[in-house]
PDB file of C-alpha atoms in Angstrom:
ATOM      1  CA  MET A   1      33.348 -21.502 -93.027  1.00  0.00           C
ATOM      2  CA  ASN A   2      29.660 -22.118 -93.055  1.00  0.00           C
ATOM      3  CA  VAL A   3      26.937 -19.624 -93.674  1.00  0.00           C
ATOM      4  CA  THR A   4      26.019 -19.309 -89.955  1.00  0.00           C
ATOM      5  CA  GLU A   5      29.584 -18.293 -89.042  1.00  0.00           C
ATOM      6  CA  LEU A   6      29.674 -15.911 -92.006  1.00  0.00           C
ATOM      7  CA  MET A   7      26.372 -14.246 -90.891  1.00  0.00           C
ATOM      8  CA  ALA A   8      27.629 -14.018 -87.258  1.00  0.00           C
ATOM      9  CA  GLY A   9      30.845 -12.323 -88.426  1.00  0.00           C
ATOM     10  CA  LEU A  10      28.882  -9.884 -90.542  1.00  0.00           C
ATOM     11  CA  GLN A  11      26.599  -9.131 -87.602  1.00  0.00           C
ATOM     12  CA  ALA A  12      29.575  -8.404 -85.320  1.00  0.00           C
ATOM     13  CA  GLN A  13      31.068  -6.123 -87.911  1.00  0.00           C
ATOM     14  CA  HIS A  14      27.700  -4.393 -88.383  1.00  0.00           C
ATOM     15  CA  ASP A  15      27.418  -3.879 -84.647  1.00  0.00           C
ATOM     16  CA  GLU A  16      30.960  -2.486 -84.351  1.00  0.00           C
ATOM     17  CA  THR A  17      30.453  -0.164 -87.252  1.00  0.00           C
ATOM     18  CA  THR A  18      27.068   1.110 -85.830  1.00  0.00           C
ATOM     19  CA  ALA A  19      28.720   1.803 -82.471  1.00  0.00           C
ATOM     20  CA  ARG A  20      31.544   3.706 -84.186  1.00  0.00           C
ATOM     21  CA  ALA A  21      29.084   5.689 -86.303  1.00  0.00           C
ATOM     22  CA  SER A  22      27.164   6.627 -83.101  1.00  0.00           C
ATOM     23  CA  GLU A  23      30.462   7.756 -81.430  1.00  0.00           C
ATOM     24  CA  LEU A  24      31.291   9.897 -84.518  1.00  0.00           C
ATOM     25  CA  ARG A  25      27.831  11.479 -84.513  1.00  0.00           C
ATOM     26  CA  ASP A  26      28.298  12.394 -80.846  1.00  0.00           C
ATOM     27  CA  GLN A  27      31.716  13.970 -81.605  1.00  0.00           C
ATOM     28  CA  ILE A  28      30.158  15.954 -84.495  1.00  0.00           C
ATOM     29  CA  VAL A  29      27.400  17.293 -82.156  1.00  0.00           C
ATOM     30  CA  HIS A  30      30.041  18.209 -79.542  1.00  0.00           C
ATOM     31  CA  LEU A  31      32.356  19.878 -82.109  1.00  0.00           C
ATOM     32  CA  THR A  32      29.476  21.755 -83.794  1.00  0.00           C
ATOM     33  CA  ALA A  33      28.463  23.193 -80.425  1.00  0.00           C
ATOM     34  CA  ALA A  34      31.998  24.090 -79.575  1.00  0.00           C
ATOM     35  CA  LEU A  35      32.491  25.714 -83.032  1.00  0.00           C
ATOM     36  CA  ALA A  36      29.352  27.843 -82.628  1.00  0.00           C
ATOM     37  CA  GLU A  37      30.414  29.079 -79.183  1.00  0.00           C
ATOM     38  CA  THR A  38      33.869  29.906 -80.489  1.00  0.00           C
ATOM     39  CA  GLU A  39      32.492  31.723 -83.506  1.00  0.00           C
ATOM     40  CA  ALA A  40      30.143  33.693 -81.271  1.00  0.00           C
ATOM     41  CA  ARG A  41      33.070  34.574 -79.030  1.00  0.00           C
ATOM     42  CA  LEU A  42      35.064  35.778 -82.083  1.00  0.00           C
ATOM     43  CA  GLY A  43      32.154  37.922 -83.132  1.00  0.00           C
ATOM     44  CA  ASP A  44      31.975  39.454 -79.648  1.00  0.00           C
ATOM     45  CA  LEU A  45      35.701  40.155 -79.682  1.00  0.00           C
ATOM     46  CA  ALA A  46      35.544  41.718 -83.184  1.00  0.00           C
ATOM     47  CA  THR A  47      32.573  43.952 -82.073  1.00  0.00           C
ATOM     48  CA  THR A  48      34.415  44.936 -78.872  1.00  0.00           C
ATOM     49  CA  ARG A  49      37.593  45.793 -80.768  1.00  0.00           C
ATOM     50  CA  LYS A  50      35.553  47.891 -83.229  1.00  0.00           C
ATOM     51  CA  VAL A  51      33.706  49.766 -80.527  1.00  0.00           C
ATOM     52  CA  ILE A  52      36.858  50.424 -78.520  1.00  0.00           C
ATOM     53  CA  THR A  53      38.692  51.635 -81.654  1.00  0.00           C
ATOM     54  CA  GLU A  54      35.895  54.026 -82.440  1.00  0.00           C
ATOM     55  CA  LEU A  55      35.540  55.319 -78.877  1.00  0.00           C
ATOM     56  CA  ALA A  56      39.204  55.333 -77.816  1.00  0.00           C
ATOM     57  CA  PRO A  57      40.592  58.905 -77.509  1.00  0.00           C
ATOM     58  CA  ALA A  58      43.406  59.664 -80.014  1.00  0.00           C
ATOM     59  CA  GLY A  59      45.704  60.840 -77.211  1.00  0.00           C
ATOM     60  CA  GLY A  60      45.886  57.358 -75.733  1.00  0.00           C
ATOM     61  CA  ASP A  61      44.859  58.391 -72.126  1.00  0.00           C
ATOM     62  CA  PRO A  62      42.943  55.442 -70.698  1.00  0.00           C
ATOM     63  CA  ASP A  63      39.537  55.992 -69.245  1.00  0.00           C
ATOM     64  CA  PRO A  64      39.267  55.651 -65.501  1.00  0.00           C
ATOM     65  CA  PRO A  65      38.920  52.051 -64.346  1.00  0.00           C
ATOM     66  CA  GLU A  66      35.308  52.418 -63.118  1.00  0.00           C
ATOM     67  CA  THR A  67      33.994  49.878 -65.548  1.00  0.00           C
ATOM     68  CA  ASN A  68      36.520  47.294 -64.586  1.00  0.00           C
ATOM     69  CA  THR A  69      35.858  47.964 -60.949  1.00  0.00           C
ATOM     70  CA  ALA A  70      32.114  47.451 -61.493  1.00  0.00           C
ATOM     71  CA  TYR A  71      32.717  44.207 -63.424  1.00  0.00           C
ATOM     72  CA  GLN A  72      35.135  42.951 -60.766  1.00  0.00           C
ATOM     73  CA  ALA A  73      32.642  43.763 -57.997  1.00  0.00           C
ATOM     74  CA  ILE A  74      29.952  41.792 -59.879  1.00  0.00           C
ATOM     75  CA  VAL A  75      32.245  38.806 -60.540  1.00  0.00           C
ATOM     76  CA  ASN A  76      33.459  38.819 -56.902  1.00  0.00           C
ATOM     77  CA  THR A  77      29.849  38.799 -55.674  1.00  0.00           C
ATOM     78  CA  PHE A  78      29.039  35.709 -57.807  1.00  0.00           C
ATOM     79  CA  ASN A  79      32.237  33.999 -56.737  1.00  0.00           C
ATOM     80  CA  GLN A  80      31.374  34.618 -53.075  1.00  0.00           C
ATOM     81  CA  HIS A  81      27.763  33.335 -53.574  1.00  0.00           C
ATOM     82  CA  PRO A  82      28.149  30.662 -56.349  1.00  0.00           C
ATOM     83  CA  ASP A  83      24.759  29.026 -55.643  1.00  0.00           C
ATOM     84  CA  GLN A  84      22.689  32.198 -55.258  1.00  0.00           C
ATOM     85  CA  VAL A  85      20.563  33.693 -57.991  1.00  0.00           C
ATOM     86  CA  PHE A  86      20.642  37.438 -58.307  1.00  0.00           C
ATOM     87  CA  ARG A  87      18.712  40.104 -60.187  1.00  0.00           C
ATOM     88  CA  ALA A  88      20.475  43.222 -61.368  1.00  0.00           C
ATOM     89  CA  ARG A  89      18.706  45.383 -58.731  1.00  0.00           C
ATOM     90  CA  ASP A  90      19.693  42.849 -55.973  1.00  0.00           C
ATOM     91  CA  LEU A  91      23.322  43.201 -56.916  1.00  0.00           C
ATOM     92  CA  HIS A  92      23.064  46.991 -56.791  1.00  0.00           C
ATOM     93  CA  GLU A  93      21.540  46.836 -53.293  1.00  0.00           C
ATOM     94  CA  LEU A  94      24.093  44.333 -52.055  1.00  0.00           C
ATOM     95  CA  LEU A  95      27.028  46.258 -53.482  1.00  0.00           C
ATOM     96  CA  GLY A  96      25.788  49.655 -52.412  1.00  0.00           C
ATOM     97  CA  MET A  97      25.555  50.853 -56.033  1.00  0.00           C
ATOM     98  CA  PRO A  98      22.923  53.370 -57.212  1.00  0.00           C
ATOM     99  CA  THR A  99      19.524  51.793 -57.882  1.00  0.00           C
ATOM    100  CA  ASP A 100      18.263  54.219 -60.474  1.00  0.00           C
ATOM    101  CA  GLU A 101      17.002  52.593 -63.618  1.00  0.00           C
ATOM    102  CA  ALA A 102      19.862  53.762 -65.799  1.00  0.00           C
ATOM    103  CA  SER A 103      22.482  52.258 -63.564  1.00  0.00           C
ATOM    104  CA  VAL A 104      20.662  48.995 -63.133  1.00  0.00           C
ATOM    105  CA  ASN A 105      20.233  48.775 -66.921  1.00  0.00           C
ATOM    106  CA  ILE A 106      24.060  49.093 -67.355  1.00  0.00           C
ATOM    107  CA  THR A 107      24.478  46.233 -64.913  1.00  0.00           C
ATOM    108  CA  ARG A 108      21.940  44.182 -66.872  1.00  0.00           C
ATOM    109  CA  SER A 109      24.088  44.722 -69.929  1.00  0.00           C
ATOM    110  CA  ARG A 110      27.156  43.630 -67.967  1.00  0.00           C
ATOM    111  CA  LEU A 111      25.367  40.579 -66.731  1.00  0.00           C
ATOM    112  CA  GLY A 112      24.308  39.731 -70.320  1.00  0.00           C
ATOM    113  CA  ARG A 113      27.934  39.920 -71.443  1.00  0.00           C
ATOM    114  CA  LEU A 114      29.127  37.748 -68.573  1.00  0.00           C
ATOM    115  CA  THR A 115      26.415  35.253 -69.551  1.00  0.00           C
ATOM    116  CA  ARG A 116      27.493  35.201 -73.199  1.00  0.00           C
ATOM    117  CA  GLN A 117      31.045  34.764 -72.080  1.00  0.00           C
ATOM    118  CA  GLY A 118      30.035  31.635 -70.110  1.00  0.00           C
ATOM    119  CA  PHE A 119      30.730  32.954 -66.609  1.00  0.00           C
ATOM    120  CA  LEU A 120      27.053  33.202 -65.646  1.00  0.00           C
ATOM    121  CA  THR A 121      23.872  31.231 -66.446  1.00  0.00           C
ATOM    122  CA  GLN A 122      20.366  32.512 -66.603  1.00  0.00           C
ATOM    123  CA  PRO A 123      18.018  30.160 -64.663  1.00  0.00           C
ATOM    124  CA  GLY A 124      15.100  32.461 -65.300  1.00  0.00           C
ATOM    125  CA  ARG A 125      14.289  35.810 -67.036  1.00  0.00           C
ATOM    126  CA  GLY A 126      16.277  38.579 -65.382  1.00  0.00           C
ATOM    127  CA  ARG A 127      17.963  36.146 -62.984  1.00  0.00           C
ATOM    128  CA  TYR A 128      21.673  35.303 -62.999  1.00  0.00           C
ATOM    129  CA  GLN A 129      23.775  32.674 -61.362  1.00  0.00           C
ATOM    130  CA  LYS A 130      27.407  31.647 -61.517  1.00  0.00           C
ATOM    131  CA  ARG A 131      27.933  28.762 -63.946  1.00  0.00           C
ATOM    132  CA  THR A 132      29.227  25.690 -62.083  1.00  0.00           C
TER     133      THR A 132
END
């Protein structure tokens, strides 16, 4: 084997190893992002469990399903209009919900939670759209 063949072989190995290193870096970036999302979700779940435990009545009677109904109405609206961008007040008007500031703020909180859970995106401040 002459020096030229040896150098060509080394260059081929170098190119293959560089490509593999690039693939591994991409996987690390993807896994790091997935880990961060999962850890954030775990934190949300732990906080939710803690709040529910603190607020749950000792008798075990469940609260009325109003909150679930409101969430379901919001989710249904985004499912029916997946490409439309909504503000919290727009949702209240569309769904016939009260438009007082306190009610709209509760919906903003719900929209924030749905965004953190990955169901919605926020294309602009105060604007929400279904994640596609």
